[in-house]
Amino acid sequence: MTALFDVILPVFLVVGFGYLVCWRRWLTEVAVDGVMRFAQNFALPVLLFGAIARLDLGANYNPLLLLAFYSGALLSFALGTGLSFYWLRRPIEDAIAIGFVCLFSNSLLLGVPITERAYGPEAMLGNFTIISVHSPLLYTFGITAMEFARARGQNLSVGGVALRALSGVLHTPLVIGILGGFAMNLLTQAGLVMPEGFWAAVRMMSSAALPAALFGLGGVLYRYRPEGEARAIAMCCCISLLLHPAVTFGLGRIFALNLAEMRSAVVTAAMPPGVNAYLFAALYGVAKRVSASAVLVATGLSMLTVWFWLAALP
């Protein structure tokens, strides 16, 4: 019970406060969009920039950690897409969007604060290792899959579709923050020393990122009330909240990940789908109702499932 009340509940109380504020109309949708725009376009990229700039790339980039997490993610995508297409009889574009919901866990907005509260700030190195390739890899993968599905019957080259997908990913603020962090990391190793005032500003901006993002997440979730599509929503919840962390946990044991890596990988895998999963569906205008409802329902259910995974971890 301690993990539920001391680790998970504070994070979801901030999300719930944002939900309450929008429900009571104490903030307009425009104001909530402004909070989320600040968090996603500025504060969170700075947070990632600072974290990755100071990572020990040699010590923290264990390929087995990434393999354990992303094997579970890609298996979740394959299962979600396959079941949507063959079982739910959805068009292939809908199936890919639903698969993306199963693929894209909320690694940053929920995974980082829950890991920090459960295990302390020093336990987040594995989280940031995963996050450093999360958006670039999964967005490129998802967009490429969707573009190939939409290009059926058209005379488009593989390279052209992949290049179009990669170009879109490289223009997103989170990816820019990640790439900037890698560049600063390499420059620091080469002897560049930035003044303390610079890092103080980075810390100030970073400290606002997660509270603002969690509050804004609650406001955004208020708009996405669950409607119909019960089988698809239940499937997304089971795959993202149970299958992904189970696969990651099993592979982590097989790969003999150390305790810190196992915690980061499993907690991140146990997170519900992020709002970006809905934004991906909205970008292509497919399966929007399923995506929005699955994000909302899975976020609520994750209070209990994350509690289970925290108890399962040593």
mmCIF file of C-alpha atoms in Angstrom:
data_model
loop_
_atom_site.group_PDB
_atom_site.id
_atom_site.type_symbol
_atom_site.label_atom_id
_atom_site.label_comp_id
_atom_site.label_asym_id
_atom_site.label_seq_id
_atom_site.Cartn_x
_atom_site.Cartn_y
_atom_site.Cartn_z
ATOM 1 C CA MET A 1 0.000 0.000 0.000
ATOM 2 C CA THR A 2 2.918 2.342 0.638
ATOM 3 C CA ALA A 3 3.828 2.444 -3.061
ATOM 4 C CA LEU A 4 0.248 3.277 -4.012
ATOM 5 C CA PHE A 5 -0.079 6.207 -1.622
ATOM 6 C CA ASP A 6 3.491 7.530 -1.540
ATOM 7 C CA VAL A 7 4.653 6.915 -5.125
ATOM 8 C CA ILE A 8 1.722 6.616 -7.518
ATOM 9 C CA LEU A 9 -1.016 8.724 -5.912
ATOM 10 C CA PRO A 10 0.898 12.064 -5.835
ATOM 11 C CA VAL A 11 1.584 11.851 -9.569
ATOM 12 C CA PHE A 12 -2.028 11.063 -10.410
ATOM 13 C CA LEU A 13 -3.309 13.730 -8.022
ATOM 14 C CA VAL A 14 -1.578 16.350 -10.160
ATOM 15 C CA VAL A 15 -3.136 14.801 -13.282
ATOM 16 C CA GLY A 16 -6.495 14.686 -11.497
ATOM 17 C CA PHE A 17 -6.199 18.333 -10.466
ATOM 18 C CA GLY A 18 -5.764 19.316 -14.099
ATOM 19 C CA TYR A 19 -8.792 17.173 -14.975
ATOM 20 C CA LEU A 20 -10.862 18.828 -12.207
ATOM 21 C CA VAL A 21 -9.858 22.328 -13.275
ATOM 22 C CA CYS A 22 -11.059 21.683 -16.826
ATOM 23 C CA TRP A 23 -14.208 19.881 -15.675
ATOM 24 C CA ARG A 24 -15.140 22.870 -13.504
ATOM 25 C CA ARG A 25 -14.136 25.216 -16.337
ATOM 26 C CA TRP A 26 -11.710 27.151 -14.149
ATOM 27 C CA LEU A 27 -9.395 27.187 -17.163
ATOM 28 C CA THR A 28 -10.414 27.350 -20.787
ATOM 29 C CA GLU A 29 -9.284 24.768 -23.328
ATOM 30 C CA VAL A 30 -7.095 27.452 -24.882
ATOM 31 C CA ALA A 31 -5.338 28.007 -21.545
ATOM 32 C CA VAL A 32 -4.772 24.261 -21.054
ATOM 33 C CA ASP A 33 -3.399 24.031 -24.590
ATOM 34 C CA GLY A 34 -1.004 26.820 -23.651
ATOM 35 C CA VAL A 35 0.195 24.894 -20.589
ATOM 36 C CA MET A 36 0.745 21.760 -22.669
ATOM 37 C CA ARG A 37 2.446 23.723 -25.423
ATOM 38 C CA PHE A 38 4.833 25.239 -22.880
ATOM 39 C CA ALA A 39 5.541 21.813 -21.382
ATOM 40 C CA GLN A 40 5.916 19.822 -24.599
ATOM 41 C CA ASN A 41 7.596 22.415 -26.808
ATOM 42 C CA PHE A 42 9.905 24.087 -24.278
ATOM 43 C CA ALA A 43 10.167 22.721 -20.720
ATOM 44 C CA LEU A 44 10.292 18.987 -21.516
ATOM 45 C CA PRO A 45 12.851 19.406 -24.343
ATOM 46 C CA VAL A 46 15.041 21.355 -21.903
ATOM 47 C CA LEU A 47 14.604 18.589 -19.312
ATOM 48 C CA LEU A 48 15.719 15.980 -21.849
ATOM 49 C CA PHE A 49 18.551 18.217 -23.047
ATOM 50 C CA GLY A 50 19.942 18.548 -19.516
ATOM 51 C CA ALA A 51 19.523 14.879 -18.644
ATOM 52 C CA ILE A 52 21.151 13.541 -21.813
ATOM 53 C CA ALA A 53 23.904 16.176 -21.807
ATOM 54 C CA ARG A 54 25.091 14.761 -18.483
ATOM 55 C CA LEU A 55 24.616 11.050 -19.183
ATOM 56 C CA ASP A 56 27.668 8.836 -19.160
ATOM 57 C CA LEU A 57 27.023 7.462 -22.638
ATOM 58 C CA GLY A 58 29.463 4.595 -22.282
ATOM 59 C CA ALA A 59 28.205 3.425 -18.893
ATOM 60 C CA ASN A 60 24.446 3.922 -19.361
ATOM 61 C CA TYR A 61 23.862 2.779 -22.939
ATOM 62 C CA ASN A 62 23.446 -0.914 -22.321
ATOM 63 C CA PRO A 63 22.051 -2.367 -25.573
ATOM 64 C CA LEU A 64 20.396 -5.183 -23.619
ATOM 65 C CA LEU A 65 18.357 -2.627 -21.648
ATOM 66 C CA LEU A 66 17.113 -1.103 -24.895
ATOM 67 C CA LEU A 67 16.514 -4.547 -26.407
ATOM 68 C CA ALA A 68 14.416 -5.655 -23.415
ATOM 69 C CA PHE A 69 12.216 -2.563 -23.547
ATOM 70 C CA TYR A 70 11.829 -2.142 -27.305
ATOM 71 C CA SER A 71 11.277 -5.844 -27.993
ATOM 72 C CA GLY A 72 8.208 -5.582 -25.762
ATOM 73 C CA ALA A 73 7.129 -2.355 -27.453
ATOM 74 C CA LEU A 74 7.422 -3.722 -30.993
ATOM 75 C CA LEU A 75 5.718 -6.985 -30.042
ATOM 76 C CA SER A 76 2.877 -4.903 -28.562
ATOM 77 C CA PHE A 77 2.587 -2.977 -31.831
ATOM 78 C CA ALA A 78 2.532 -6.159 -33.893
ATOM 79 C CA LEU A 79 -0.104 -7.780 -31.694
ATOM 80 C CA GLY A 80 -2.266 -4.668 -31.487
ATOM 81 C CA THR A 81 -2.115 -4.096 -35.236
ATOM 82 C CA GLY A 82 -2.704 -7.755 -36.073
ATOM 83 C CA LEU A 83 -5.666 -8.178 -33.726
ATOM 84 C CA SER A 84 -7.219 -4.917 -34.921
ATOM 85 C CA PHE A 85 -6.936 -5.973 -38.558
ATOM 86 C CA TYR A 86 -7.838 -9.668 -38.344
ATOM 87 C CA TRP A 87 -10.050 -9.829 -35.216
ATOM 88 C CA LEU A 88 -11.724 -6.420 -35.087
ATOM 89 C CA ARG A 89 -11.835 -6.157 -38.891
ATOM 90 C CA ARG A 90 -10.557 -2.594 -38.937
ATOM 91 C CA PRO A 91 -8.975 -1.039 -42.056
ATOM 92 C CA ILE A 92 -5.192 -1.290 -42.121
ATOM 93 C CA GLU A 93 -4.740 2.436 -41.370
ATOM 94 C CA ASP A 94 -6.990 2.119 -38.290
ATOM 95 C CA ALA A 95 -5.131 -1.031 -37.252
ATOM 96 C CA ILE A 96 -1.749 0.733 -37.403
ATOM 97 C CA ALA A 97 -3.057 3.669 -35.334
ATOM 98 C CA ILE A 98 -4.422 1.261 -32.712
ATOM 99 C CA GLY A 99 -1.137 -0.642 -32.767
ATOM 100 C CA PHE A 100 0.654 2.655 -32.136
ATOM 101 C CA VAL A 101 -1.458 3.114 -28.989
ATOM 102 C CA CYS A 102 -0.139 -0.242 -27.752
ATOM 103 C CA LEU A 103 3.402 0.750 -28.766
ATOM 104 C CA PHE A 104 3.830 4.255 -27.359
ATOM 105 C CA SER A 105 4.010 4.213 -23.541
ATOM 106 C CA ASN A 106 3.971 7.442 -21.556
ATOM 107 C CA SER A 107 7.661 7.156 -20.742
ATOM 108 C CA LEU A 108 8.312 10.801 -19.904
ATOM 109 C CA LEU A 109 5.271 12.399 -18.262
ATOM 110 C CA LEU A 110 4.442 9.414 -16.027
ATOM 111 C CA GLY A 111 7.440 7.068 -16.189
ATOM 112 C CA VAL A 112 9.997 9.599 -14.970
ATOM 113 C CA PRO A 113 8.088 10.983 -11.936
ATOM 114 C CA ILE A 114 6.950 7.526 -10.798
ATOM 115 C CA THR A 115 10.478 6.115 -11.058
ATOM 116 C CA GLU A 116 11.859 9.134 -9.210
ATOM 117 C CA ARG A 117 9.324 8.853 -6.398
ATOM 118 C CA ALA A 118 9.770 5.088 -6.113
ATOM 119 C CA TYR A 119 13.562 4.809 -6.288
ATOM 120 C CA GLY A 120 15.058 8.320 -6.118
ATOM 121 C CA PRO A 121 16.571 10.703 -8.701
ATOM 122 C CA GLU A 122 19.662 8.548 -9.197
ATOM 123 C CA ALA A 123 17.451 5.697 -10.465
ATOM 124 C CA MET A 124 16.359 7.576 -13.591
ATOM 125 C CA LEU A 125 19.477 7.051 -15.707
ATOM 126 C CA GLY A 126 17.912 4.011 -17.342
ATOM 127 C CA ASN A 127 14.706 5.966 -17.967
ATOM 128 C CA PHE A 128 16.569 8.672 -19.838
ATOM 129 C CA THR A 129 18.520 6.073 -21.792
ATOM 130 C CA ILE A 130 15.207 4.626 -23.011
ATOM 131 C CA ILE A 131 13.647 8.054 -23.584
ATOM 132 C CA SER A 132 16.619 9.281 -25.601
ATOM 133 C CA VAL A 133 15.591 7.012 -28.478
ATOM 134 C CA HIS A 134 11.882 6.619 -27.639
ATOM 135 C CA SER A 135 10.279 9.392 -29.695
ATOM 136 C CA PRO A 136 12.777 9.313 -32.600
ATOM 137 C CA LEU A 137 12.575 5.539 -32.966
ATOM 138 C CA LEU A 138 8.860 4.968 -32.388
ATOM 139 C CA TYR A 139 7.605 7.993 -34.300
ATOM 140 C CA THR A 140 9.803 7.077 -37.255
ATOM 141 C CA PHE A 141 8.584 3.489 -37.062
ATOM 142 C CA GLY A 142 4.909 4.444 -36.737
ATOM 143 C CA ILE A 143 4.940 7.126 -39.422
ATOM 144 C CA THR A 144 6.829 4.858 -41.815
ATOM 145 C CA ALA A 145 4.337 2.017 -41.264
ATOM 146 C CA MET A 146 1.394 4.371 -41.831
ATOM 147 C CA GLU A 147 2.940 5.964 -44.904
ATOM 148 C CA PHE A 148 3.567 2.539 -46.446
ATOM 149 C CA ALA A 149 -0.029 1.547 -45.702
ATOM 150 C CA ARG A 150 -1.327 4.713 -47.326
ATOM 151 C CA ALA A 151 1.029 4.343 -50.280
ATOM 152 C CA ARG A 152 -0.414 0.986 -51.346
ATOM 153 C CA GLY A 153 -0.785 0.993 -55.091
ATOM 154 C CA GLN A 154 1.283 4.156 -55.516
ATOM 155 C CA ASN A 155 4.688 4.201 -57.122
ATOM 156 C CA LEU A 156 6.667 5.406 -54.092
ATOM 157 C CA SER A 157 10.140 4.190 -53.180
ATOM 158 C CA VAL A 158 10.988 2.771 -49.780
ATOM 159 C CA GLY A 159 13.636 5.438 -49.327
ATOM 160 C CA GLY A 160 11.223 8.228 -50.187
ATOM 161 C CA VAL A 161 8.643 7.126 -47.641
ATOM 162 C CA ALA A 162 11.262 6.600 -44.917
ATOM 163 C CA LEU A 163 12.858 9.978 -45.630
ATOM 164 C CA ARG A 164 9.499 11.734 -45.377
ATOM 165 C CA ALA A 165 8.850 10.040 -42.035
ATOM 166 C CA LEU A 166 12.302 10.886 -40.667
ATOM 167 C CA SER A 167 11.990 14.515 -41.759
ATOM 168 C CA GLY A 168 8.766 14.887 -39.790
ATOM 169 C CA VAL A 169 10.275 13.333 -36.659
ATOM 170 C CA LEU A 170 13.375 15.548 -36.691
ATOM 171 C CA HIS A 171 11.214 18.672 -36.516
ATOM 172 C CA THR A 172 9.513 17.730 -33.218
ATOM 173 C CA PRO A 173 10.676 19.711 -30.129
ATOM 174 C CA LEU A 174 11.325 16.636 -27.958
ATOM 175 C CA VAL A 175 13.619 15.140 -30.580
ATOM 176 C CA ILE A 176 15.399 18.481 -30.988
ATOM 177 C CA GLY A 177 15.984 18.532 -27.211
ATOM 178 C CA ILE A 178 17.333 14.964 -27.312
ATOM 179 C CA LEU A 179 19.688 15.685 -30.218
ATOM 180 C CA GLY A 180 20.822 18.906 -28.546
ATOM 181 C CA GLY A 181 21.606 16.932 -25.384
ATOM 182 C CA PHE A 182 23.733 14.453 -27.332
ATOM 183 C CA ALA A 183 25.578 17.316 -29.031
ATOM 184 C CA MET A 184 26.275 19.033 -25.689
ATOM 185 C CA ASN A 185 27.401 15.732 -24.185
ATOM 186 C CA LEU A 186 29.965 15.224 -26.958
ATOM 187 C CA LEU A 187 31.121 18.835 -26.758
ATOM 188 C CA THR A 188 31.568 18.523 -22.994
ATOM 189 C CA GLN A 189 33.657 15.390 -23.482
ATOM 190 C CA ALA A 190 35.731 17.355 -25.996
ATOM 191 C CA GLY A 191 36.537 19.966 -23.338
ATOM 192 C CA LEU A 192 33.739 22.547 -23.582
ATOM 193 C CA VAL A 193 32.837 23.965 -20.156
ATOM 194 C CA MET A 194 29.567 25.865 -19.927
ATOM 195 C CA PRO A 195 29.173 28.435 -17.120
ATOM 196 C CA GLU A 196 27.212 27.411 -14.033
ATOM 197 C CA GLY A 197 24.602 30.047 -14.850
ATOM 198 C CA PHE A 198 23.730 28.127 -17.998
ATOM 199 C CA TRP A 199 23.120 24.888 -16.092
ATOM 200 C CA ALA A 200 21.197 26.766 -13.396
ATOM 201 C CA ALA A 201 18.824 28.042 -16.081
ATOM 202 C CA VAL A 202 18.469 24.513 -17.464
ATOM 203 C CA ARG A 203 17.617 23.219 -13.968
ATOM 204 C CA MET A 204 15.047 25.985 -13.423
ATOM 205 C CA MET A 205 13.321 25.245 -16.702
ATOM 206 C CA SER A 206 13.480 21.501 -16.093
ATOM 207 C CA SER A 207 11.897 21.814 -12.654
ATOM 208 C CA ALA A 208 8.758 23.259 -14.246
ATOM 209 C CA ALA A 209 8.467 20.561 -16.908
ATOM 210 C CA LEU A 210 6.870 17.594 -15.158
ATOM 211 C CA PRO A 211 4.371 19.469 -12.921
ATOM 212 C CA ALA A 212 3.165 21.560 -15.864
ATOM 213 C CA ALA A 213 2.988 18.532 -18.153
ATOM 214 C CA LEU A 214 1.094 16.393 -15.623
ATOM 215 C CA PHE A 215 -1.375 19.196 -14.911
ATOM 216 C CA GLY A 216 -1.875 19.806 -18.621
ATOM 217 C CA LEU A 217 -2.236 16.060 -19.230
ATOM 218 C CA GLY A 218 -5.203 16.010 -16.862
ATOM 219 C CA GLY A 219 -6.802 18.867 -18.772
ATOM 220 C CA VAL A 220 -6.240 17.181 -22.101
ATOM 221 C CA LEU A 221 -7.627 13.854 -20.852
ATOM 222 C CA TYR A 222 -10.854 15.585 -19.818
ATOM 223 C CA ARG A 223 -11.687 16.064 -23.499
ATOM 224 C CA TYR A 224 -11.297 12.398 -24.366
ATOM 225 C CA ARG A 225 -14.270 10.726 -22.744
ATOM 226 C CA PRO A 226 -14.483 6.988 -23.412
ATOM 227 C CA GLU A 227 -17.068 6.142 -26.068
ATOM 228 C CA GLY A 228 -17.894 2.711 -27.478
ATOM 229 C CA GLU A 229 -15.267 0.452 -29.063
ATOM 230 C CA ALA A 230 -15.052 -1.543 -25.831
ATOM 231 C CA ARG A 231 -13.166 -4.491 -27.331
ATOM 232 C CA ALA A 232 -10.518 -2.295 -28.948
ATOM 233 C CA ILE A 233 -10.057 -0.225 -25.775
ATOM 234 C CA ALA A 234 -9.776 -3.339 -23.587
ATOM 235 C CA MET A 235 -7.246 -4.833 -25.993
ATOM 236 C CA CYS A 236 -5.079 -1.694 -25.922
ATOM 237 C CA CYS A 237 -5.188 -1.588 -22.107
ATOM 238 C CA CYS A 238 -4.215 -5.251 -21.734
ATOM 239 C CA ILE A 239 -1.349 -5.031 -24.212
ATOM 240 C CA SER A 240 0.123 -1.742 -22.968
ATOM 241 C CA LEU A 241 -0.352 -2.283 -19.222
ATOM 242 C CA LEU A 242 0.306 -6.037 -18.954
ATOM 243 C CA LEU A 243 1.971 -7.541 -22.016
ATOM 244 C CA HIS A 244 4.642 -4.890 -22.616
ATOM 245 C CA PRO A 245 5.971 -4.839 -19.024
ATOM 246 C CA ALA A 246 5.704 -8.638 -18.787
ATOM 247 C CA VAL A 247 7.853 -9.121 -21.897
ATOM 248 C CA THR A 248 10.332 -6.503 -20.673
ATOM 249 C CA PHE A 249 10.469 -8.120 -17.235
ATOM 250 C CA GLY A 250 11.078 -11.558 -18.717
ATOM 251 C CA LEU A 251 13.769 -10.363 -21.116
ATOM 252 C CA GLY A 252 15.377 -8.326 -18.345
ATOM 253 C CA ARG A 253 15.739 -11.508 -16.300
ATOM 254 C CA ILE A 254 17.137 -13.403 -19.296
ATOM 255 C CA PHE A 255 19.614 -10.597 -20.090
ATOM 256 C CA ALA A 256 20.578 -10.299 -16.393
ATOM 257 C CA LEU A 257 19.962 -6.558 -16.257
ATOM 258 C CA ASN A 258 21.147 -4.990 -13.032
ATOM 259 C CA LEU A 259 18.576 -3.808 -10.495
ATOM 260 C CA ALA A 260 18.517 -0.168 -11.607
ATOM 261 C CA GLU A 261 18.153 -1.099 -15.286
ATOM 262 C CA MET A 262 15.394 -3.607 -14.531
ATOM 263 C CA ARG A 263 13.454 -0.999 -12.559
ATOM 264 C CA SER A 264 13.748 1.645 -15.270
ATOM 265 C CA ALA A 265 12.828 -0.740 -18.079
ATOM 266 C CA VAL A 266 9.819 -2.356 -16.397
ATOM 267 C CA VAL A 267 8.392 0.833 -14.882
ATOM 268 C CA THR A 268 8.668 2.613 -18.240
ATOM 269 C CA ALA A 269 7.084 -0.346 -20.045
ATOM 270 C CA ALA A 270 4.240 -0.400 -17.507
ATOM 271 C CA MET A 271 3.155 3.151 -18.310
ATOM 272 C CA PRO A 272 -0.160 3.690 -20.145
ATOM 273 C CA PRO A 273 -0.245 5.044 -23.698
ATOM 274 C CA GLY A 274 0.722 8.708 -23.925
ATOM 275 C CA VAL A 275 -1.402 11.478 -25.410
ATOM 276 C CA ASN A 276 0.978 11.360 -28.384
ATOM 277 C CA ALA A 277 -0.710 8.092 -29.343
ATOM 278 C CA TYR A 278 -3.947 10.023 -29.863
ATOM 279 C CA LEU A 279 -2.106 12.821 -31.668
ATOM 280 C CA PHE A 280 -0.661 10.218 -34.051
ATOM 281 C CA ALA A 281 -4.179 8.957 -34.840
ATOM 282 C CA ALA A 282 -5.447 12.531 -35.222
ATOM 283 C CA LEU A 283 -2.575 13.337 -37.589
ATOM 284 C CA TYR A 284 -3.915 10.744 -40.031
ATOM 285 C CA GLY A 285 -7.602 11.085 -39.118
ATOM 286 C CA VAL A 286 -8.051 7.381 -38.269
ATOM 287 C CA ALA A 287 -9.162 5.494 -35.121
ATOM 288 C CA LYS A 288 -9.301 8.746 -33.149
ATOM 289 C CA ARG A 289 -12.104 7.648 -30.821
ATOM 290 C CA VAL A 290 -10.378 4.364 -29.936
ATOM 291 C CA SER A 291 -7.036 6.093 -29.384
ATOM 292 C CA ALA A 292 -8.422 8.873 -27.187
ATOM 293 C CA SER A 293 -10.558 6.522 -25.118
ATOM 294 C CA ALA A 294 -7.740 3.994 -24.686
ATOM 295 C CA VAL A 295 -5.367 6.722 -23.456
ATOM 296 C CA LEU A 296 -7.911 7.895 -20.883
ATOM 297 C CA VAL A 297 -9.011 4.451 -19.654
ATOM 298 C CA ALA A 298 -5.479 3.026 -19.528
ATOM 299 C CA THR A 299 -4.212 6.067 -17.615
ATOM 300 C CA GLY A 300 -6.864 5.485 -14.953
ATOM 301 C CA LEU A 301 -6.257 1.730 -14.758
ATOM 302 C CA SER A 302 -2.492 2.213 -14.567
ATOM 303 C CA MET A 303 -2.792 3.395 -10.959
ATOM 304 C CA LEU A 304 -3.444 -0.257 -10.058
ATOM 305 C CA THR A 305 -1.293 -2.004 -12.667
ATOM 306 C CA VAL A 306 1.768 0.147 -11.919
ATOM 307 C CA TRP A 307 1.277 -0.681 -8.233
ATOM 308 C CA PHE A 308 1.418 -4.377 -9.184
ATOM 309 C CA TRP A 309 4.620 -3.968 -11.220
ATOM 310 C CA LEU A 310 6.305 -1.970 -8.459
ATOM 311 C CA ALA A 311 5.482 -4.803 -6.068
ATOM 312 C CA ALA A 312 6.826 -7.378 -8.552
ATOM 313 C CA LEU A 313 10.172 -5.603 -8.864
ATOM 314 C CA PRO A 314 12.870 -6.343 -6.291
#
